[in-house]
Amino acid sequence: ALRFLLLLLLPVSGAAGAGPAALPLVVNTWAFRKATETAWYTLQSGGSELDAVERGCGQCETDQCDGSVGFGGSPDEHGETTLDAMIMDGNTMEVGAVADLRRIKNAIGVARKVIQHTKHTLLVGESASLFAESMGFPCEDLTTQNSLSIYLKWLNQSCQPNYWKNVIPDASKSCGPYKQAKQLNSEEWINSQKRINIHNHDTIGMIVIGGSGNVAVGTSTNGAVHKIQGRVGDSPIAGAGAYADSTTGGAAATGDGDIMMRFLPSYQAVEYMRTGTDPSTACQKVISRIQKYVPYFFGAVICANTTGSYGAACNKVPGFTQFHFMVYSPLLNQPSEQVVDCI
């Protein structure tokens, strides 16, 4: 009972657990417990850090975590679900990523094949799907009754909300097709930032640090609901969606990818940790930098360093005042859901 009490008193930064005893470590965004377990047991059964990230994020693709990862969620403005994913090896700094992937369910699996079987970093769209098929991934429909009903409901609401601006007909009242308006209206962008739907952008982002300090990270998402076709967010972009460096640690981001990717939050967080900043503070500093430009953005970052310390931070907006994330380490006998107050 005393040990349980001590665990409850551990600070969320994990600083009390710093040192070799705190490794291996799995940290992931949101309360996606099964993904955490899958990654942890992959490590325990002798899998590599990259294996753990691939299988952990892959678990969310199969489970369609929160409707925001994997098939059957977040239809684009033509009703199609497309997937983005990336995986990064903090030892070699290799990255494999896919974006706007169609008809293939295991996006992070395809991203791993980009590392293993190509000299490239990022494959996109129809060509990425053809690559996946050549690697033996089955071609499957990513649309479900659920994604179809989300799409049809949106059409019936005159395609609101959407991601167009400065077009005719007026995108705030109609479905298009659109043409560019002659007058540009910067107010339109500012006002659109205030209409936040925190269920519009979610991702699984995962950091895995092995017993010897090797770092791997990954992400998987089906992107923003009703996105314009061809849109790619932060998730598959190295340094934006996630970043790993085995000399330092790893970070991953979740939220409004269109905003977050402009600041390379995951790269920035790792750079803060490189200079000795603790993970919680590194995450907070990243969020603060974005706040200066876009006070209303929806987003959160998780950070972990090679001593096994970890932390998270989020931007406080109406309806989003706390961020939940998962942690598994030798100090915990099961995956632990942690909560951080947004700043």
CSV table of C-alpha atoms in Angstrom, one decimal:
chain,number,residue,atom,x,y,z
A,1,ALA,CA,0.0,0.0,0.0
A,2,LEU,CA,2.9,2.3,0.8
A,3,ARG,CA,4.4,1.8,-2.6
A,4,PHE,CA,1.1,2.7,-4.2
A,5,LEU,CA,1.0,5.8,-2.1
A,6,LEU,CA,4.5,6.8,-3.2
A,7,LEU,CA,3.5,6.3,-6.9
A,8,LEU,CA,0.6,8.7,-6.4
A,9,LEU,CA,3.0,11.3,-5.0
A,10,LEU,CA,5.4,11.1,-8.0
A,11,PRO,CA,5.5,14.3,-9.9
A,12,VAL,CA,4.1,14.2,-13.4
A,13,SER,CA,7.5,15.2,-14.9
A,14,GLY,CA,8.8,11.8,-13.8
A,15,ALA,CA,11.8,13.5,-12.3
A,16,ALA,CA,11.6,11.4,-9.2
A,17,GLY,CA,12.0,8.4,-11.3
A,18,ALA,CA,15.0,9.8,-13.3
A,19,GLY,CA,17.9,7.3,-13.7
A,20,PRO,CA,18.3,3.9,-15.2
A,21,ALA,CA,15.4,2.4,-13.1
A,22,ALA,CA,13.0,4.5,-15.2
A,23,LEU,CA,13.8,2.8,-18.4
A,24,PRO,CA,12.4,1.4,-20.6
A,25,LEU,CA,9.7,4.0,-21.1
A,26,VAL,CA,6.6,4.3,-23.3
A,27,VAL,CA,4.8,7.6,-23.5
A,28,ASN,CA,1.9,8.4,-25.8
A,29,THR,CA,-0.7,11.1,-26.4
A,30,TRP,CA,-4.3,10.7,-25.1
A,31,ALA,CA,-5.7,7.9,-23.0
A,32,PHE,CA,-4.9,5.2,-25.6
A,33,ARG,CA,-4.1,2.5,-23.1
A,34,LYS,CA,-4.1,-0.5,-25.4
A,35,ALA,CA,-1.5,1.2,-27.7
A,36,THR,CA,0.7,1.8,-24.6
A,37,GLU,CA,0.4,-1.9,-23.6
A,38,THR,CA,1.2,-3.2,-27.0
A,39,ALA,CA,4.3,-1.0,-27.3
A,40,TRP,CA,5.5,-2.1,-23.8
A,41,TYR,CA,4.9,-5.8,-24.4
A,42,THR,CA,6.7,-5.6,-27.7
A,43,LEU,CA,9.8,-4.3,-25.8
A,44,GLN,CA,9.4,-6.9,-23.1
A,45,SER,CA,9.3,-9.7,-25.6
A,46,GLY,CA,12.6,-8.6,-27.2
A,47,GLY,CA,11.3,-6.2,-29.9
A,48,SER,CA,13.3,-3.1,-30.8
A,49,GLU,CA,12.2,0.4,-30.0
A,50,LEU,CA,11.1,0.9,-33.6
A,51,ASP,CA,9.1,-2.4,-33.4
A,52,ALA,CA,7.4,-1.0,-30.2
A,53,VAL,CA,6.5,2.3,-31.9
A,54,GLU,CA,5.2,0.5,-35.0
A,55,ARG,CA,3.0,-1.9,-33.1
A,56,GLY,CA,1.8,0.6,-30.6
A,57,CYS,CA,0.7,3.1,-33.2
A,58,GLY,CA,-0.6,0.2,-35.3
A,59,GLN,CA,-2.8,-0.9,-32.4
A,60,CYS,CA,-4.5,2.5,-32.6
A,61,GLU,CA,-5.0,2.1,-36.3
A,62,THR,CA,-6.7,-1.2,-35.8
A,63,ASP,CA,-8.8,0.1,-32.8
A,64,GLN,CA,-9.6,3.3,-34.7
A,65,CYS,CA,-8.6,5.3,-31.6
A,66,ASP,CA,-11.1,8.1,-30.9
A,67,GLY,CA,-12.1,8.0,-34.6
A,68,SER,CA,-9.0,10.2,-35.3
A,69,VAL,CA,-6.6,7.4,-36.1
A,70,GLY,CA,-6.9,4.7,-38.7
A,71,PHE,CA,-9.7,3.8,-41.2
A,72,GLY,CA,-13.3,4.9,-41.0
A,73,GLY,CA,-12.8,8.4,-39.5
A,74,SER,CA,-12.2,12.0,-40.4
A,75,PRO,CA,-13.5,12.0,-43.9
A,76,ASP,CA,-12.1,14.7,-46.2
A,77,GLU,CA,-14.4,17.2,-48.0
A,78,HIS,CA,-15.1,14.5,-50.7
A,79,GLY,CA,-15.9,11.9,-48.1
A,80,GLU,CA,-12.7,9.9,-48.3
A,81,THR,CA,-10.5,8.9,-45.3
A,82,THR,CA,-6.8,9.2,-46.0
A,83,LEU,CA,-4.0,8.5,-43.5
A,84,ASP,CA,-0.7,10.1,-42.4
A,85,ALA,CA,2.0,8.5,-40.4
A,86,MET,CA,5.7,8.7,-39.6
A,87,ILE,CA,8.3,6.7,-37.6
A,88,MET,CA,11.8,7.9,-36.6
A,89,ASP,CA,14.9,6.1,-35.4
A,90,GLY,CA,16.8,8.3,-32.9
A,91,ASN,CA,20.1,6.3,-33.4
A,92,THR,CA,20.4,6.8,-37.1
A,93,MET,CA,18.1,9.8,-37.5
A,94,GLU,CA,16.3,7.9,-40.3
A,95,VAL,CA,12.7,8.8,-40.9
A,96,GLY,CA,10.0,7.0,-42.8
A,97,ALA,CA,6.7,8.7,-43.5
A,98,VAL,CA,3.5,8.6,-45.6
A,99,ALA,CA,0.9,11.2,-46.2
A,100,ASP,CA,-2.5,11.3,-47.9
A,101,LEU,CA,-2.3,7.5,-48.0
A,102,ARG,CA,-5.3,5.9,-49.6
A,103,ARG,CA,-6.8,2.4,-49.4
A,104,ILE,CA,-4.2,1.1,-47.0
A,105,LYS,CA,-5.1,0.6,-43.3
A,106,ASN,CA,-1.6,0.1,-41.7
A,107,ALA,CA,-0.1,3.5,-42.3
A,108,ILE,CA,2.7,3.3,-39.8
A,109,GLY,CA,3.6,-0.1,-41.2
A,110,VAL,CA,4.1,1.5,-44.6
A,111,ALA,CA,6.1,4.3,-43.0
A,112,ARG,CA,8.5,1.7,-41.5
A,113,LYS,CA,8.9,0.1,-45.0
A,114,VAL,CA,10.0,3.6,-46.3
A,115,ILE,CA,13.0,3.4,-43.9
A,116,GLN,CA,13.7,-0.3,-44.6
A,117,HIS,CA,13.3,-0.5,-48.4
A,118,THR,CA,13.9,3.0,-49.8
A,119,LYS,CA,16.4,5.9,-49.6
A,120,HIS,CA,13.6,8.3,-49.2
A,121,THR,CA,11.9,9.9,-46.2
A,122,LEU,CA,8.3,10.8,-47.2
A,123,LEU,CA,6.0,9.2,-49.8
A,124,VAL,CA,2.6,10.8,-50.6
A,125,GLY,CA,-0.8,10.2,-52.1
A,126,GLU,CA,-1.7,7.6,-54.8
A,127,SER,CA,2.0,6.8,-55.3
A,128,ALA,CA,2.5,6.0,-51.6
A,129,SER,CA,-0.5,3.5,-51.9
A,130,LEU,CA,1.2,1.9,-54.9
A,131,PHE,CA,4.4,1.6,-52.9
A,132,ALA,CA,2.4,0.0,-50.0
A,133,GLU,CA,0.9,-2.5,-52.4
A,134,SER,CA,4.3,-3.4,-53.7
A,135,MET,CA,5.4,-4.1,-50.1
A,136,GLY,CA,2.5,-6.5,-49.7
A,137,PHE,CA,0.0,-4.4,-47.8
A,138,PRO,CA,-3.6,-5.3,-48.7
A,139,CYS,CA,-5.7,-2.7,-50.6
A,140,GLU,CA,-8.9,-2.1,-48.5
A,141,ASP,CA,-11.7,0.5,-48.4
A,142,LEU,CA,-11.1,3.0,-45.6
A,143,THR,CA,-14.7,4.3,-45.7
A,144,THR,CA,-17.2,2.9,-43.1
A,145,GLN,CA,-20.8,3.6,-42.3
A,146,ASN,CA,-19.6,5.9,-39.6
A,147,SER,CA,-17.3,8.0,-41.8
A,148,LEU,CA,-20.0,8.1,-44.5
A,149,SER,CA,-22.6,9.4,-41.9
A,150,ILE,CA,-20.2,12.1,-40.7
A,151,TYR,CA,-19.7,13.2,-44.3
A,152,LEU,CA,-23.4,13.3,-45.2
A,153,LYS,CA,-24.3,15.2,-42.0
A,154,TRP,CA,-21.6,17.8,-43.0
A,155,LEU,CA,-23.0,18.1,-46.5
A,156,ASN,CA,-26.5,18.7,-45.1
A,157,GLN,CA,-25.0,21.5,-42.9
A,158,SER,CA,-23.9,23.4,-46.0
A,159,CYS,CA,-20.4,22.0,-45.5
A,160,GLN,CA,-19.8,23.7,-42.2
A,161,PRO,CA,-17.1,24.0,-40.9
A,162,ASN,CA,-14.5,23.8,-43.6
A,163,TYR,CA,-11.0,25.0,-44.4
A,164,TRP,CA,-11.5,27.5,-47.2
A,165,LYS,CA,-11.1,31.2,-47.0
A,166,ASN,CA,-11.1,34.2,-49.4
A,167,VAL,CA,-13.2,32.3,-52.0
A,168,ILE,CA,-16.5,32.7,-53.8
A,169,PRO,CA,-19.2,31.5,-53.1
A,170,ASP,CA,-18.8,32.4,-49.4
A,171,ALA,CA,-17.3,29.3,-47.8
A,172,SER,CA,-19.0,30.1,-44.4
A,173,LYS,CA,-22.4,29.5,-46.0
A,174,SER,CA,-22.0,27.1,-48.9
A,175,CYS,CA,-20.3,24.0,-50.3
A,176,GLY,CA,-18.6,25.3,-53.5
A,177,PRO,CA,-17.0,24.5,-55.8
A,178,TYR,CA,-15.0,27.6,-55.0
A,179,LYS,CA,-13.0,30.2,-56.9
A,180,GLN,CA,-10.7,32.7,-55.5
A,181,ALA,CA,-12.2,36.0,-54.3
A,182,LYS,CA,-10.7,39.2,-55.6
A,183,GLN,CA,-10.5,40.7,-52.1
A,184,LEU,CA,-8.4,39.0,-49.4
A,185,ASN,CA,-9.8,39.2,-45.9
A,186,SER,CA,-7.3,38.6,-43.1
A,187,GLU,CA,-10.0,38.8,-40.4
A,188,GLU,CA,-11.5,35.6,-41.8
A,189,TRP,CA,-8.4,33.7,-40.6
A,190,ILE,CA,-8.4,35.2,-37.2
A,191,ASN,CA,-12.1,34.5,-36.6
A,192,SER,CA,-11.8,30.9,-37.8
A,193,GLN,CA,-9.1,30.4,-35.1
A,194,LYS,CA,-11.8,31.1,-32.4
A,195,ARG,CA,-14.1,28.3,-33.7
A,196,ILE,CA,-12.3,25.4,-32.2
A,197,ASN,CA,-13.5,21.8,-32.3
A,198,ILE,CA,-11.0,19.8,-30.3
A,199,HIS,CA,-12.3,16.6,-31.8
A,200,ASN,CA,-11.3,17.7,-35.3
A,201,HIS,CA,-7.6,17.1,-34.9
A,202,ASP,CA,-6.2,14.1,-32.9
A,203,THR,CA,-3.2,11.9,-33.4
A,204,ILE,CA,-1.5,9.1,-31.6
A,205,GLY,CA,2.0,10.3,-31.0
A,206,MET,CA,4.4,7.9,-29.2
A,207,ILE,CA,7.8,8.0,-27.7
A,208,VAL,CA,9.7,4.8,-26.8
A,209,ILE,CA,13.0,4.8,-25.0
A,210,GLY,CA,14.6,1.4,-24.6
A,211,GLY,CA,16.6,0.1,-21.6
A,212,SER,CA,19.9,1.3,-23.1
A,213,GLY,CA,18.5,4.7,-24.0
A,214,ASN,CA,17.7,4.2,-27.6
A,215,VAL,CA,14.9,6.5,-28.7
A,216,ALA,CA,12.2,5.9,-31.4
A,217,VAL,CA,9.0,7.9,-32.0
A,218,GLY,CA,6.0,7.6,-34.3
A,219,THR,CA,2.7,9.1,-35.2
A,220,SER,CA,-0.5,8.0,-37.0
A,221,THR,CA,-3.6,10.0,-37.8
A,222,ASN,CA,-6.4,10.3,-40.4
A,223,GLY,CA,-6.0,14.1,-40.2
A,224,ALA,CA,-8.5,16.9,-39.8
A,225,VAL,CA,-12.2,16.2,-40.4
A,226,HIS,CA,-13.4,17.7,-43.7
A,227,LYS,CA,-9.9,18.7,-44.8
A,228,ILE,CA,-9.3,19.9,-48.3
A,229,GLN,CA,-8.1,16.9,-50.5
A,230,GLY,CA,-4.4,16.7,-50.5
A,231,ARG,CA,-4.0,18.4,-47.1
A,232,VAL,CA,-1.1,17.1,-45.0
A,233,GLY,CA,-0.7,18.1,-41.3
A,234,ASP,CA,2.1,17.9,-38.8
A,235,SER,CA,1.9,14.2,-38.1
A,236,PRO,CA,4.1,12.8,-40.9
A,237,ILE,CA,6.6,15.7,-40.9
A,238,ALA,CA,9.8,15.0,-38.9
A,239,GLY,CA,10.3,17.6,-36.2
A,240,ALA,CA,6.7,18.7,-36.3
A,241,GLY,CA,4.6,15.5,-35.5
A,242,ALA,CA,7.4,13.8,-33.7
A,243,TYR,CA,11.2,13.8,-33.3
A,244,ALA,CA,13.8,11.5,-31.8
A,245,ASP,CA,17.5,11.8,-30.9
A,246,SER,CA,19.0,9.0,-28.8
A,247,THR,CA,21.6,11.5,-27.4
A,248,THR,CA,18.8,13.5,-25.9
A,249,GLY,CA,15.2,12.1,-26.0
A,250,GLY,CA,12.0,12.4,-28.0
A,251,ALA,CA,8.9,14.4,-28.4
A,252,ALA,CA,5.5,14.2,-30.2
A,253,ALA,CA,2.7,16.6,-30.8
A,254,THR,CA,-1.1,16.4,-31.2
A,255,GLY,CA,-3.7,19.0,-32.1
A,256,ASP,CA,-4.2,21.5,-34.9
A,257,GLY,CA,-1.5,20.3,-37.3
A,258,ASP,CA,-1.9,23.2,-39.7
A,259,ILE,CA,-0.8,25.6,-36.9
A,260,MET,CA,1.6,23.3,-35.1
A,261,MET,CA,3.7,22.3,-38.1
A,262,ARG,CA,4.8,25.9,-38.7
A,263,PHE,CA,6.7,25.8,-35.4
A,264,LEU,CA,8.4,22.4,-35.5
A,265,PRO,CA,7.3,21.8,-31.9
A,266,SER,CA,8.8,18.3,-31.5
A,267,TYR,CA,12.2,19.3,-32.9
A,268,GLN,CA,12.1,22.4,-30.7
A,269,ALA,CA,11.3,20.4,-27.6
A,270,VAL,CA,14.1,18.0,-28.2
A,271,GLU,CA,16.5,21.0,-28.7
A,272,TYR,CA,15.4,22.5,-25.3
A,273,MET,CA,16.0,19.1,-23.6
A,274,ARG,CA,19.5,18.9,-25.3
A,275,THR,CA,20.5,22.1,-23.5
A,276,GLY,CA,19.4,20.5,-20.2
A,277,THR,CA,15.8,21.7,-19.9
A,278,ASP,CA,13.6,19.1,-18.1
A,279,PRO,CA,10.9,17.5,-20.3
A,280,SER,CA,7.9,19.3,-18.6
A,281,THR,CA,9.5,22.7,-19.1
A,282,ALA,CA,10.6,21.9,-22.6
A,283,CYS,CA,7.0,21.0,-23.5
A,284,GLN,CA,5.7,24.2,-21.9
A,285,LYS,CA,8.2,26.4,-23.7
A,286,VAL,CA,7.1,25.0,-27.0
A,287,ILE,CA,3.5,25.7,-26.3
A,288,SER,CA,4.3,29.2,-25.2
A,289,ARG,CA,6.1,30.0,-28.4
A,290,ILE,CA,3.1,29.1,-30.5
A,291,GLN,CA,0.7,31.0,-28.1
A,292,LYS,CA,2.5,34.3,-29.0
A,293,TYR,CA,1.3,34.0,-32.6
A,294,VAL,CA,-1.9,31.9,-32.3
A,295,PRO,CA,-3.4,32.3,-28.8
A,296,TYR,CA,-6.4,30.1,-29.7
A,297,PHE,CA,-4.7,27.1,-31.1
A,298,PHE,CA,-5.6,23.5,-30.0
A,299,GLY,CA,-2.5,21.5,-29.2
A,300,ALA,CA,-0.4,19.5,-26.8
A,301,VAL,CA,3.1,18.1,-26.7
A,302,ILE,CA,4.7,15.1,-24.9
A,303,CYS,CA,8.4,15.0,-24.1
A,304,ALA,CA,10.8,12.4,-22.6
A,305,ASN,CA,14.6,12.3,-22.1
A,306,THR,CA,17.0,9.4,-22.0
A,307,THR,CA,17.1,9.4,-18.2
A,308,GLY,CA,13.4,8.4,-18.2
A,309,SER,CA,12.0,11.7,-17.2
A,310,TYR,CA,8.9,12.8,-19.1
A,311,GLY,CA,6.4,15.6,-19.2
A,312,ALA,CA,3.6,17.2,-21.3
A,313,ALA,CA,2.0,20.6,-21.9
A,314,CYS,CA,-1.1,21.9,-23.7
A,315,ASN,CA,-2.6,25.2,-24.7
A,316,LYS,CA,-5.6,26.2,-22.6
A,317,VAL,CA,-8.7,27.0,-24.7
A,318,PRO,CA,-12.5,26.7,-24.0
A,319,GLY,CA,-13.3,23.0,-23.7
A,320,PHE,CA,-9.7,22.0,-23.4
A,321,THR,CA,-8.1,22.7,-20.0
A,322,GLN,CA,-6.4,19.4,-19.3
A,323,PHE,CA,-4.5,17.0,-21.5
A,324,HIS,CA,-4.4,13.2,-20.8
A,325,PHE,CA,-1.5,11.0,-21.8
A,326,MET,CA,-0.3,7.5,-21.1
A,327,VAL,CA,3.0,6.4,-19.5
A,328,TYR,CA,4.5,2.9,-18.8
A,329,SER,CA,7.8,2.4,-17.1
A,330,PRO,CA,9.3,0.0,-14.6
A,331,LEU,CA,8.1,2.3,-11.8
A,332,LEU,CA,4.5,1.5,-12.8
A,333,ASN,CA,3.1,-2.0,-12.8
A,334,GLN,CA,0.5,-1.0,-15.5
A,335,PRO,CA,0.0,1.7,-18.0
A,336,SER,CA,-0.7,5.0,-16.1
A,337,GLU,CA,-3.0,7.7,-17.4
A,338,GLN,CA,-1.4,11.1,-16.5
A,339,VAL,CA,-3.1,14.5,-16.6
A,340,VAL,CA,-1.5,17.9,-17.1
A,341,ASP,CA,-3.2,21.3,-16.7
A,342,CYS,CA,-3.0,23.4,-19.8
A,343,ILE,CA,-1.2,26.7,-19.7
